[in-house]
């Protein structure tokens, strides 16, 4: 499968994962849970979904490589680090937006806007890491 087709498939699968992530994130945030905790939990659920579906529908498993279960553990460890880093960045963006939109109608939307802002970065990194992990190792 060529790189462009893989990227399109991954974006579609990741888009569904993002909707899962975004929904859980916003439900938890609605109940007043800290944005970092919301992001960590919602992201891990979405990560599992994207990995399972992508390994079956997008990437071609390297036959002589390490077992898929080990790759999943590696991916979860990578994601744990990425989620912590991106949660910190999300929190900084959120605090900036809260101060920027304080007293406006957008003040209640800052967590949602912050989550949207970090999405392109995480999606790009995830595609690169999954392609390498599934097809090269």
PDB file of C-alpha atoms in Angstrom:
ATOM      1  CA  UNK A   1       0.000   0.000   0.000  1.00  0.00           C
ATOM      2  CA  UNK A   2       1.513   3.362  -0.925  1.00  0.00           C
ATOM      3  CA  UNK A   3       2.247   6.038   1.651  1.00  0.00           C
ATOM      4  CA  UNK A   4      -0.539   8.382   0.552  1.00  0.00           C
ATOM      5  CA  UNK A   5      -3.227   5.683   0.799  1.00  0.00           C
ATOM      6  CA  UNK A   6      -1.888   4.629   4.204  1.00  0.00           C
ATOM      7  CA  UNK A   7      -1.973   8.225   5.403  1.00  0.00           C
ATOM      8  CA  UNK A   8      -5.578   8.630   4.219  1.00  0.00           C
ATOM      9  CA  UNK A   9      -6.621   5.398   5.952  1.00  0.00           C
ATOM     10  CA  UNK A  10      -4.767   6.382   9.115  1.00  0.00           C
ATOM     11  CA  UNK A  11      -6.378   9.834   9.142  1.00  0.00           C
ATOM     12  CA  UNK A  12      -9.809   8.212   8.838  1.00  0.00           C
ATOM     13  CA  UNK A  13      -9.155   5.725  11.640  1.00  0.00           C
ATOM     14  CA  UNK A  14      -7.478   8.387  13.760  1.00  0.00           C
ATOM     15  CA  UNK A  15     -10.413  10.680  13.092  1.00  0.00           C
ATOM     16  CA  UNK A  16     -12.757   8.127  14.629  1.00  0.00           C
ATOM     17  CA  UNK A  17     -10.277   7.677  17.488  1.00  0.00           C
ATOM     18  CA  UNK A  18     -10.149  11.440  17.890  1.00  0.00           C
ATOM     19  CA  UNK A  19     -13.943  11.612  18.121  1.00  0.00           C
ATOM     20  CA  UNK A  20     -13.837   8.966  20.852  1.00  0.00           C
ATOM     21  CA  UNK A  21     -11.037  10.874  22.585  1.00  0.00           C
ATOM     22  CA  UNK A  22     -12.750  14.255  22.174  1.00  0.00           C
ATOM     23  CA  UNK A  23     -16.086  12.961  23.455  1.00  0.00           C
ATOM     24  CA  UNK A  24     -14.620  11.330  26.559  1.00  0.00           C
ATOM     25  CA  UNK A  25     -12.389  14.382  27.159  1.00  0.00           C
ATOM     26  CA  UNK A  26     -15.322  16.793  27.041  1.00  0.00           C
ATOM     27  CA  UNK A  27     -17.607  14.626  29.163  1.00  0.00           C
ATOM     28  CA  UNK A  28     -14.941  14.399  31.869  1.00  0.00           C
ATOM     29  CA  UNK A  29     -14.174  18.112  31.558  1.00  0.00           C
ATOM     30  CA  UNK A  30     -17.888  18.904  31.908  1.00  0.00           C
ATOM     31  CA  UNK A  31     -17.744  17.296  35.348  1.00  0.00           C
ATOM     32  CA  UNK A  32     -14.879  19.597  36.346  1.00  0.00           C
ATOM     33  CA  UNK A  33     -12.039  17.103  36.075  1.00  0.00           C
ATOM     34  CA  UNK A  34      -8.609  18.645  35.418  1.00  0.00           C
ATOM     35  CA  UNK A  35      -7.759  18.905  31.693  1.00  0.00           C
ATOM     36  CA  UNK A  36      -4.556  16.882  32.123  1.00  0.00           C
ATOM     37  CA  UNK A  37      -6.454  13.984  33.739  1.00  0.00           C
ATOM     38  CA  UNK A  38      -9.185  14.257  31.096  1.00  0.00           C
ATOM     39  CA  UNK A  39      -6.617  14.160  28.312  1.00  0.00           C
ATOM     40  CA  UNK A  40      -4.655  11.239  29.770  1.00  0.00           C
ATOM     41  CA  UNK A  41      -7.714   9.033  30.178  1.00  0.00           C
ATOM     42  CA  UNK A  42      -9.459   9.932  26.922  1.00  0.00           C
ATOM     43  CA  UNK A  43      -6.241   9.617  24.918  1.00  0.00           C
ATOM     44  CA  UNK A  44      -5.423   6.143  26.217  1.00  0.00           C
ATOM     45  CA  UNK A  45      -8.853   4.848  25.206  1.00  0.00           C
ATOM     46  CA  UNK A  46      -8.442   6.317  21.720  1.00  0.00           C
ATOM     47  CA  UNK A  47      -4.858   5.022  21.411  1.00  0.00           C
ATOM     48  CA  UNK A  48      -5.976   1.441  21.976  1.00  0.00           C
ATOM     49  CA  UNK A  49      -8.734   1.808  19.375  1.00  0.00           C
ATOM     50  CA  UNK A  50      -6.432   3.353  16.733  1.00  0.00           C
ATOM     51  CA  UNK A  51      -3.694   0.767  17.266  1.00  0.00           C
ATOM     52  CA  UNK A  52      -6.039  -2.206  16.995  1.00  0.00           C
ATOM     53  CA  UNK A  53      -7.824  -0.941  13.891  1.00  0.00           C
ATOM     54  CA  UNK A  54      -4.717   0.465  12.158  1.00  0.00           C
ATOM     55  CA  UNK A  55      -2.745  -2.749  12.507  1.00  0.00           C
ATOM     56  CA  UNK A  56      -5.573  -4.574  10.746  1.00  0.00           C
ATOM     57  CA  UNK A  57      -6.648  -1.999   8.157  1.00  0.00           C
ATOM     58  CA  UNK A  58      -3.716   0.329   7.404  1.00  0.00           C
ATOM     59  CA  UNK A  59      -0.267  -1.065   8.095  1.00  0.00           C
ATOM     60  CA  UNK A  60       1.301  -4.311   6.913  1.00  0.00           C
ATOM     61  CA  UNK A  61       2.839  -6.272   9.766  1.00  0.00           C
ATOM     62  CA  UNK A  62       6.502  -7.148   9.210  1.00  0.00           C
ATOM     63  CA  UNK A  63       6.587 -10.954   9.233  1.00  0.00           C
ATOM     64  CA  UNK A  64      10.025 -11.417  10.803  1.00  0.00           C
ATOM     65  CA  UNK A  65       9.514  -8.624  13.302  1.00  0.00           C
ATOM     66  CA  UNK A  66       8.703  -8.632  16.970  1.00  0.00           C
ATOM     67  CA  UNK A  67       5.234  -9.901  17.984  1.00  0.00           C
ATOM     68  CA  UNK A  68       2.270  -7.573  17.677  1.00  0.00           C
ATOM     69  CA  UNK A  69       1.580  -7.721  21.427  1.00  0.00           C
ATOM     70  CA  UNK A  70       5.091  -6.402  22.115  1.00  0.00           C
ATOM     71  CA  UNK A  71       4.574  -3.673  19.522  1.00  0.00           C
ATOM     72  CA  UNK A  72       1.356  -2.720  21.291  1.00  0.00           C
ATOM     73  CA  UNK A  73       3.219  -2.412  24.607  1.00  0.00           C
ATOM     74  CA  UNK A  74       5.898  -0.273  22.941  1.00  0.00           C
ATOM     75  CA  UNK A  75       3.204   1.891  21.370  1.00  0.00           C
ATOM     76  CA  UNK A  76       1.387   2.310  24.692  1.00  0.00           C
ATOM     77  CA  UNK A  77       4.670   3.357  26.362  1.00  0.00           C
ATOM     78  CA  UNK A  78       5.347   5.817  23.547  1.00  0.00           C
ATOM     79  CA  UNK A  79       1.782   7.111  23.880  1.00  0.00           C
ATOM     80  CA  UNK A  80       2.080   7.462  27.655  1.00  0.00           C
ATOM     81  CA  UNK A  81       5.082   9.738  27.161  1.00  0.00           C
ATOM     82  CA  UNK A  82       3.423  11.625  24.308  1.00  0.00           C
ATOM     83  CA  UNK A  83       0.179  12.020  26.260  1.00  0.00           C
ATOM     84  CA  UNK A  84       2.007  13.418  29.282  1.00  0.00           C
ATOM     85  CA  UNK A  85       3.977  15.862  27.129  1.00  0.00           C
ATOM     86  CA  UNK A  86       0.946  16.898  25.090  1.00  0.00           C
ATOM     87  CA  UNK A  87      -1.188  17.176  28.241  1.00  0.00           C
ATOM     88  CA  UNK A  88       1.326  19.645  29.636  1.00  0.00           C
ATOM     89  CA  UNK A  89       1.241  21.613  26.390  1.00  0.00           C
ATOM     90  CA  UNK A  90      -2.568  21.392  26.340  1.00  0.00           C
ATOM     91  CA  UNK A  91      -2.664  22.717  29.898  1.00  0.00           C
ATOM     92  CA  UNK A  92      -0.417  25.662  28.977  1.00  0.00           C
ATOM     93  CA  UNK A  93      -2.551  26.472  25.942  1.00  0.00           C
ATOM     94  CA  UNK A  94      -5.688  26.192  28.062  1.00  0.00           C
ATOM     95  CA  UNK A  95      -4.330  28.553  30.737  1.00  0.00           C
ATOM     96  CA  UNK A  96      -3.333  31.054  28.043  1.00  0.00           C
ATOM     97  CA  UNK A  97      -6.774  30.859  26.440  1.00  0.00           C
ATOM     98  CA  UNK A  98      -8.523  31.222  29.790  1.00  0.00           C
ATOM     99  CA  UNK A  99      -6.617  34.452  30.422  1.00  0.00           C
ATOM    100  CA  UNK A 100      -7.214  35.610  26.839  1.00  0.00           C
ATOM    101  CA  UNK A 101     -10.964  34.845  26.790  1.00  0.00           C
ATOM    102  CA  UNK A 102     -11.685  35.643  30.437  1.00  0.00           C
ATOM    103  CA  UNK A 103     -15.130  37.182  30.796  1.00  0.00           C
ATOM    104  CA  UNK A 104     -16.254  36.245  27.263  1.00  0.00           C
ATOM    105  CA  UNK A 105     -18.559  33.590  25.884  1.00  0.00           C
ATOM    106  CA  UNK A 106     -15.507  31.581  24.789  1.00  0.00           C
ATOM    107  CA  UNK A 107     -14.162  31.134  28.317  1.00  0.00           C
ATOM    108  CA  UNK A 108     -16.025  27.823  28.736  1.00  0.00           C
ATOM    109  CA  UNK A 109     -14.652  26.499  25.441  1.00  0.00           C
ATOM    110  CA  UNK A 110     -10.942  26.869  26.190  1.00  0.00           C
ATOM    111  CA  UNK A 111     -10.343  23.183  27.040  1.00  0.00           C
ATOM    112  CA  UNK A 112     -12.054  22.121  23.818  1.00  0.00           C
ATOM    113  CA  UNK A 113     -10.069  24.639  21.739  1.00  0.00           C
ATOM    114  CA  UNK A 114      -6.838  23.502  23.423  1.00  0.00           C
ATOM    115  CA  UNK A 115      -7.586  19.859  22.596  1.00  0.00           C
ATOM    116  CA  UNK A 116      -8.199  20.757  18.954  1.00  0.00           C
ATOM    117  CA  UNK A 117      -4.933  22.743  18.821  1.00  0.00           C
ATOM    118  CA  UNK A 118      -2.716  19.795  19.819  1.00  0.00           C
ATOM    119  CA  UNK A 119      -4.450  17.242  17.564  1.00  0.00           C
ATOM    120  CA  UNK A 120      -2.490  17.779  14.302  1.00  0.00           C
ATOM    121  CA  UNK A 121       0.810  17.355  16.134  1.00  0.00           C
ATOM    122  CA  UNK A 122      -0.200  14.110  17.829  1.00  0.00           C
ATOM    123  CA  UNK A 123      -1.801  12.676  14.694  1.00  0.00           C
ATOM    124  CA  UNK A 124       1.329  13.277  12.607  1.00  0.00           C
ATOM    125  CA  UNK A 125       3.637  11.805  15.230  1.00  0.00           C
ATOM    126  CA  UNK A 126       1.369   8.797  15.664  1.00  0.00           C
ATOM    127  CA  UNK A 127       1.358   8.014  11.946  1.00  0.00           C
ATOM    128  CA  UNK A 128       5.154   8.142  11.775  1.00  0.00           C
ATOM    129  CA  UNK A 129       5.630   5.988  14.872  1.00  0.00           C
ATOM    130  CA  UNK A 130       2.982   3.416  13.886  1.00  0.00           C
ATOM    131  CA  UNK A 131       4.359   3.050  10.355  1.00  0.00           C
ATOM    132  CA  UNK A 132       7.856   2.485  11.726  1.00  0.00           C
ATOM    133  CA  UNK A 133       6.737   0.202  14.537  1.00  0.00           C
ATOM    134  CA  UNK A 134       4.387  -2.020  12.530  1.00  0.00           C
ATOM    135  CA  UNK A 135       6.197  -2.188   9.199  1.00  0.00           C
ATOM    136  CA  UNK A 136       9.871  -1.783  10.046  1.00  0.00           C
ATOM    137  CA  UNK A 137      10.522  -3.521  13.367  1.00  0.00           C
TER     138      UNK A 137
END
